PDB file of C-alpha atoms in Angstrom:
ATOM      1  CA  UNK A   1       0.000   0.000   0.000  1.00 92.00           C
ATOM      2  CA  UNK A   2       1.208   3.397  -1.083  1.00 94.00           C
ATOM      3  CA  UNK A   3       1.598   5.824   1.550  1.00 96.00           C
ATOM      4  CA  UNK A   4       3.285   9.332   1.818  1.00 97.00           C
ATOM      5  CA  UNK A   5       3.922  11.314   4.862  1.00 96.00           C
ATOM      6  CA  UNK A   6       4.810  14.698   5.083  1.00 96.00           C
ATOM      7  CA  UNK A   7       6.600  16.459   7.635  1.00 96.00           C
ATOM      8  CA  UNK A   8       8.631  20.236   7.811  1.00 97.00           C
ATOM      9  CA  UNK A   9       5.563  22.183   8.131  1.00 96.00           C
ATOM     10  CA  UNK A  10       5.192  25.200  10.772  1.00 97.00           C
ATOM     11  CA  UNK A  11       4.840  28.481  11.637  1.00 98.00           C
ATOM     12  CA  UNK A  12       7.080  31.601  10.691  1.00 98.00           C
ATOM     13  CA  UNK A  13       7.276  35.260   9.856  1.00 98.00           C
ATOM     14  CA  UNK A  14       7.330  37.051   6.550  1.00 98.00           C
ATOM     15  CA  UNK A  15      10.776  36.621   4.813  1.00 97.00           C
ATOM     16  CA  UNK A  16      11.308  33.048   6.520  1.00 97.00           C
ATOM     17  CA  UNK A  17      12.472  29.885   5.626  1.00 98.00           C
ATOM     18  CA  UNK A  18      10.643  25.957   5.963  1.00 98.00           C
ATOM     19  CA  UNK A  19      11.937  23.063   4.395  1.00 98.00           C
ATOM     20  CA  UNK A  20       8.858  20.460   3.808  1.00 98.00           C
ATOM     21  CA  UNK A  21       9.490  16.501   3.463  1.00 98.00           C
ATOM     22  CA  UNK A  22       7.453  13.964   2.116  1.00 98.00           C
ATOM     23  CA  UNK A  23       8.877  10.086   2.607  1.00 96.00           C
ATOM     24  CA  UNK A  24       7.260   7.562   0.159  1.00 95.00           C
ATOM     25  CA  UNK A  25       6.683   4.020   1.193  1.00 92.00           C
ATOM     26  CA  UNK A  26       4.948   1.260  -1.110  1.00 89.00           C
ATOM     27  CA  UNK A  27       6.105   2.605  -4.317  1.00 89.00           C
ATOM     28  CA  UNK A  28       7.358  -0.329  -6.768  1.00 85.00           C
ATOM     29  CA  UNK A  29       7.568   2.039  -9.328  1.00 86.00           C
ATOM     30  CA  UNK A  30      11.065   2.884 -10.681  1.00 83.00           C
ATOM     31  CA  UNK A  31       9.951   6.108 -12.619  1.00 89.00           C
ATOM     32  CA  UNK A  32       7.314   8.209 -10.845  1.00 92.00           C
ATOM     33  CA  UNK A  33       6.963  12.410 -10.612  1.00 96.00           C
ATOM     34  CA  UNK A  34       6.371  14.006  -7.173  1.00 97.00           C
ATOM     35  CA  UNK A  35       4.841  16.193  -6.558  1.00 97.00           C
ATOM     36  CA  UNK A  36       3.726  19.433  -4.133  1.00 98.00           C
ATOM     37  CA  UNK A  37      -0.012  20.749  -3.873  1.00 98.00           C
ATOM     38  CA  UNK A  38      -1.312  23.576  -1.179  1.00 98.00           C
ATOM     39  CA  UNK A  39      -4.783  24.535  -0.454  1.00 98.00           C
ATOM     40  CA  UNK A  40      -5.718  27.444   1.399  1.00 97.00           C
ATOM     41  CA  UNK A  41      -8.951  28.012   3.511  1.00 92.00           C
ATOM     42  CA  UNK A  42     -11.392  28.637   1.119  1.00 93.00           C
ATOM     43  CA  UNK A  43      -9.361  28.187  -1.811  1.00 96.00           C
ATOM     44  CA  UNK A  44      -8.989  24.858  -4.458  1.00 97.00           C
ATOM     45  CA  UNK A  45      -5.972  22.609  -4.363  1.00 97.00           C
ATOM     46  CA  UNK A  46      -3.299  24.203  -6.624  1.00 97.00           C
ATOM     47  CA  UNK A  47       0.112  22.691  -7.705  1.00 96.00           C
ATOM     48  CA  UNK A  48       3.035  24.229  -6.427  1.00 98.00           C
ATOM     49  CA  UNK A  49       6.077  22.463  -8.115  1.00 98.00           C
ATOM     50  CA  UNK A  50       7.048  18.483  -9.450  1.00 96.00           C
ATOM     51  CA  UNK A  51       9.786  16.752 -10.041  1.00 97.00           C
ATOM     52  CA  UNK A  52      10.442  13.947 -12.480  1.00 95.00           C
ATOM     53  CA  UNK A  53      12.417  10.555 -11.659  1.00 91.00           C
ATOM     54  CA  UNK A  54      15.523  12.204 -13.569  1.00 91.00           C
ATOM     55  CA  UNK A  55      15.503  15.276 -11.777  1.00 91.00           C
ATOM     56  CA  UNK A  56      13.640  17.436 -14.608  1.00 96.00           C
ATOM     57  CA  UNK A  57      12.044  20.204 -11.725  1.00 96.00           C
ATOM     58  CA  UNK A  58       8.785  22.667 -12.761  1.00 96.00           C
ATOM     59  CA  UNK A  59       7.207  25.317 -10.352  1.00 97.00           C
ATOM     60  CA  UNK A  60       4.127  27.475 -10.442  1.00 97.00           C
ATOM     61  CA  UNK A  61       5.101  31.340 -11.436  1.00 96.00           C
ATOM     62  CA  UNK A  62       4.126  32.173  -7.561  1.00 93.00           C
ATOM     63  CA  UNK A  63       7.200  30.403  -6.392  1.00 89.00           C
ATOM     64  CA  UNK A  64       9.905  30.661  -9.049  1.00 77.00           C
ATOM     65  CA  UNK A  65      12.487  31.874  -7.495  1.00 90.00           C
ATOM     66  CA  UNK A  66      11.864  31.273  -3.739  1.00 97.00           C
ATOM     67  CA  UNK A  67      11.023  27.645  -3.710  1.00 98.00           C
ATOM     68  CA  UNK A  68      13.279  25.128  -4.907  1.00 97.00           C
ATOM     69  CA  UNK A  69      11.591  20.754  -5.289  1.00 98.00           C
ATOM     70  CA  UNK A  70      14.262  18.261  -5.133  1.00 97.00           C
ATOM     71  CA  UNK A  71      13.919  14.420  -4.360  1.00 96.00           C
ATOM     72  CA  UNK A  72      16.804  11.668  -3.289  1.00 94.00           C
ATOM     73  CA  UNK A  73      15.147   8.399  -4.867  1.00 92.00           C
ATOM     74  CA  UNK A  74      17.413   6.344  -2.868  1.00 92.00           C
ATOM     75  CA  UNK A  75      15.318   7.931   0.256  1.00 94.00           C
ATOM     76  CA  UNK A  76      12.146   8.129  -2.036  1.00 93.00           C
ATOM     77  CA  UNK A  77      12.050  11.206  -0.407  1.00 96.00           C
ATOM     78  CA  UNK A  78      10.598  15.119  -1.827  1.00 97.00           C
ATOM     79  CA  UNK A  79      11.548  18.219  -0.553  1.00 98.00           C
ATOM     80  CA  UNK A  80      10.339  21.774  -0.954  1.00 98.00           C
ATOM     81  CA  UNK A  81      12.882  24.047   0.560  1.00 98.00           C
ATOM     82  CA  UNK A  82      10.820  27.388   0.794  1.00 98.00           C
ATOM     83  CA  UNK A  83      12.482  30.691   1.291  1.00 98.00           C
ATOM     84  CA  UNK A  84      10.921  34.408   1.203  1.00 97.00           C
ATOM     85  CA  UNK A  85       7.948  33.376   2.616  1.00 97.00           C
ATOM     86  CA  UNK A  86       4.435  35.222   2.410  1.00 96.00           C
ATOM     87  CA  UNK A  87       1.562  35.398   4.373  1.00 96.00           C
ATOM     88  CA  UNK A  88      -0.196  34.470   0.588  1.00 96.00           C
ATOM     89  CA  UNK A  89       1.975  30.996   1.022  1.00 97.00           C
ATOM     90  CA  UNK A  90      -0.368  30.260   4.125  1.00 97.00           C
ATOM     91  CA  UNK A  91      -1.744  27.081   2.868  1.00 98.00           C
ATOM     92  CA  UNK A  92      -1.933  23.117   3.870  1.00 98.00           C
ATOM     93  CA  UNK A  93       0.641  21.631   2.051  1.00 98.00           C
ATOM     94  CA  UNK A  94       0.629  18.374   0.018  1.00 98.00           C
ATOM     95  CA  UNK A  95       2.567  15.670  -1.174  1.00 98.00           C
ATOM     96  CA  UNK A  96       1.714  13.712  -4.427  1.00 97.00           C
ATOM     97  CA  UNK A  97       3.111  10.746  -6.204  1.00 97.00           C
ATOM     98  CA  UNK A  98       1.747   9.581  -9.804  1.00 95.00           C
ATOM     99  CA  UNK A  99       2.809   7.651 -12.274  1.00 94.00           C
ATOM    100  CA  UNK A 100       0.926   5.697 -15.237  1.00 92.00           C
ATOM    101  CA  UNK A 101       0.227   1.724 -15.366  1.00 91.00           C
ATOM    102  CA  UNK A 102      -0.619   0.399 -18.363  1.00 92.00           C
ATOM    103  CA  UNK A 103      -2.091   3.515 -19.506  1.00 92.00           C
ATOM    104  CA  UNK A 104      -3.819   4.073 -16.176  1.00 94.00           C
ATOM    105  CA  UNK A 105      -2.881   7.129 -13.762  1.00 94.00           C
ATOM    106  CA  UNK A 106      -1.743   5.956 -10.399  1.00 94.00           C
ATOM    107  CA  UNK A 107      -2.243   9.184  -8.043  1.00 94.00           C
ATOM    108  CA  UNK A 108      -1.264   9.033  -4.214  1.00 97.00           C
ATOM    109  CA  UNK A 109      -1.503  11.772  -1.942  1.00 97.00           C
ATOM    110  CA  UNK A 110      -0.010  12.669   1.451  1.00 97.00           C
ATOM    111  CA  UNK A 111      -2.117  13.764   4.803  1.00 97.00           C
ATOM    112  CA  UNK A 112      -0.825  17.606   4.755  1.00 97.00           C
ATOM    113  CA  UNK A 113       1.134  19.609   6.472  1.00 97.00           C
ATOM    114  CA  UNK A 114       0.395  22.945   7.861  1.00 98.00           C
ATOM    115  CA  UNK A 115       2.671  26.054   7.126  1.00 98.00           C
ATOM    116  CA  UNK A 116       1.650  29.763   8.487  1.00 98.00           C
ATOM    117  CA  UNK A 117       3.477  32.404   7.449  1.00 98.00           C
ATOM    118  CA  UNK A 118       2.895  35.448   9.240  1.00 97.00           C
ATOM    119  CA  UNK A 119       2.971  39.133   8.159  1.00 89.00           C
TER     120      UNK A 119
END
């Protein structure tokens, strides 16, 4: 059974730093994207960045620049190192995994992870 569990999240002020993890267990998949997702109250799910399986990286225009996704497979482990933090970035924060099997989408999601940013 899949399962992803994020950690890292907290609370800080404007201009801070949090570095969010998400450990993957279950996968059998050698090539699979991760991903992070945030939702704030009120708000839909958006994406935030992925990463591919060869380290091919793609972010959401609201972050370029002060977030950086990377991932050590041999950990199958993502991280979202976020710096320049806004009180906008206020959000639950999620992990994804997907990949395709025989033409089906596999999509796994983690539990969340709070971050409050505070102007």
């Amino acid at each position: 059974q899949v399962q992803l569990v994020e950690s890292g999240g907290g609370s800080v002020p404007a201009g801070g730093s949090l570095r969010l993890s998400c450990t993957a267990s279950g996968i059998i998949e050698t090539f699979y994207t991760m991903a992070w997702y945030r939702q704030a109250p009120s708000e839909q799910r958006e994406y935030v960045a992925y990463i591919k399986s060869y380290g091919n990286t793609f972010y959401a225009d609201f972050v370029k620049g002060r977030f950086t996704i990377s991932r050590d497979n041999a950990k199958s482990t993502v991280y979202l190192q976020m710096n320049s933090l806004e009180s906008e970035d206020t959000a639950v924060y999620y992990c994804n995994a997907n990949w395709y099997s025989n033409g089906v989408l596999k999509d796994y999601w983690g539990q969340g992870t709070q971050v409050t940013v505070s102007s």
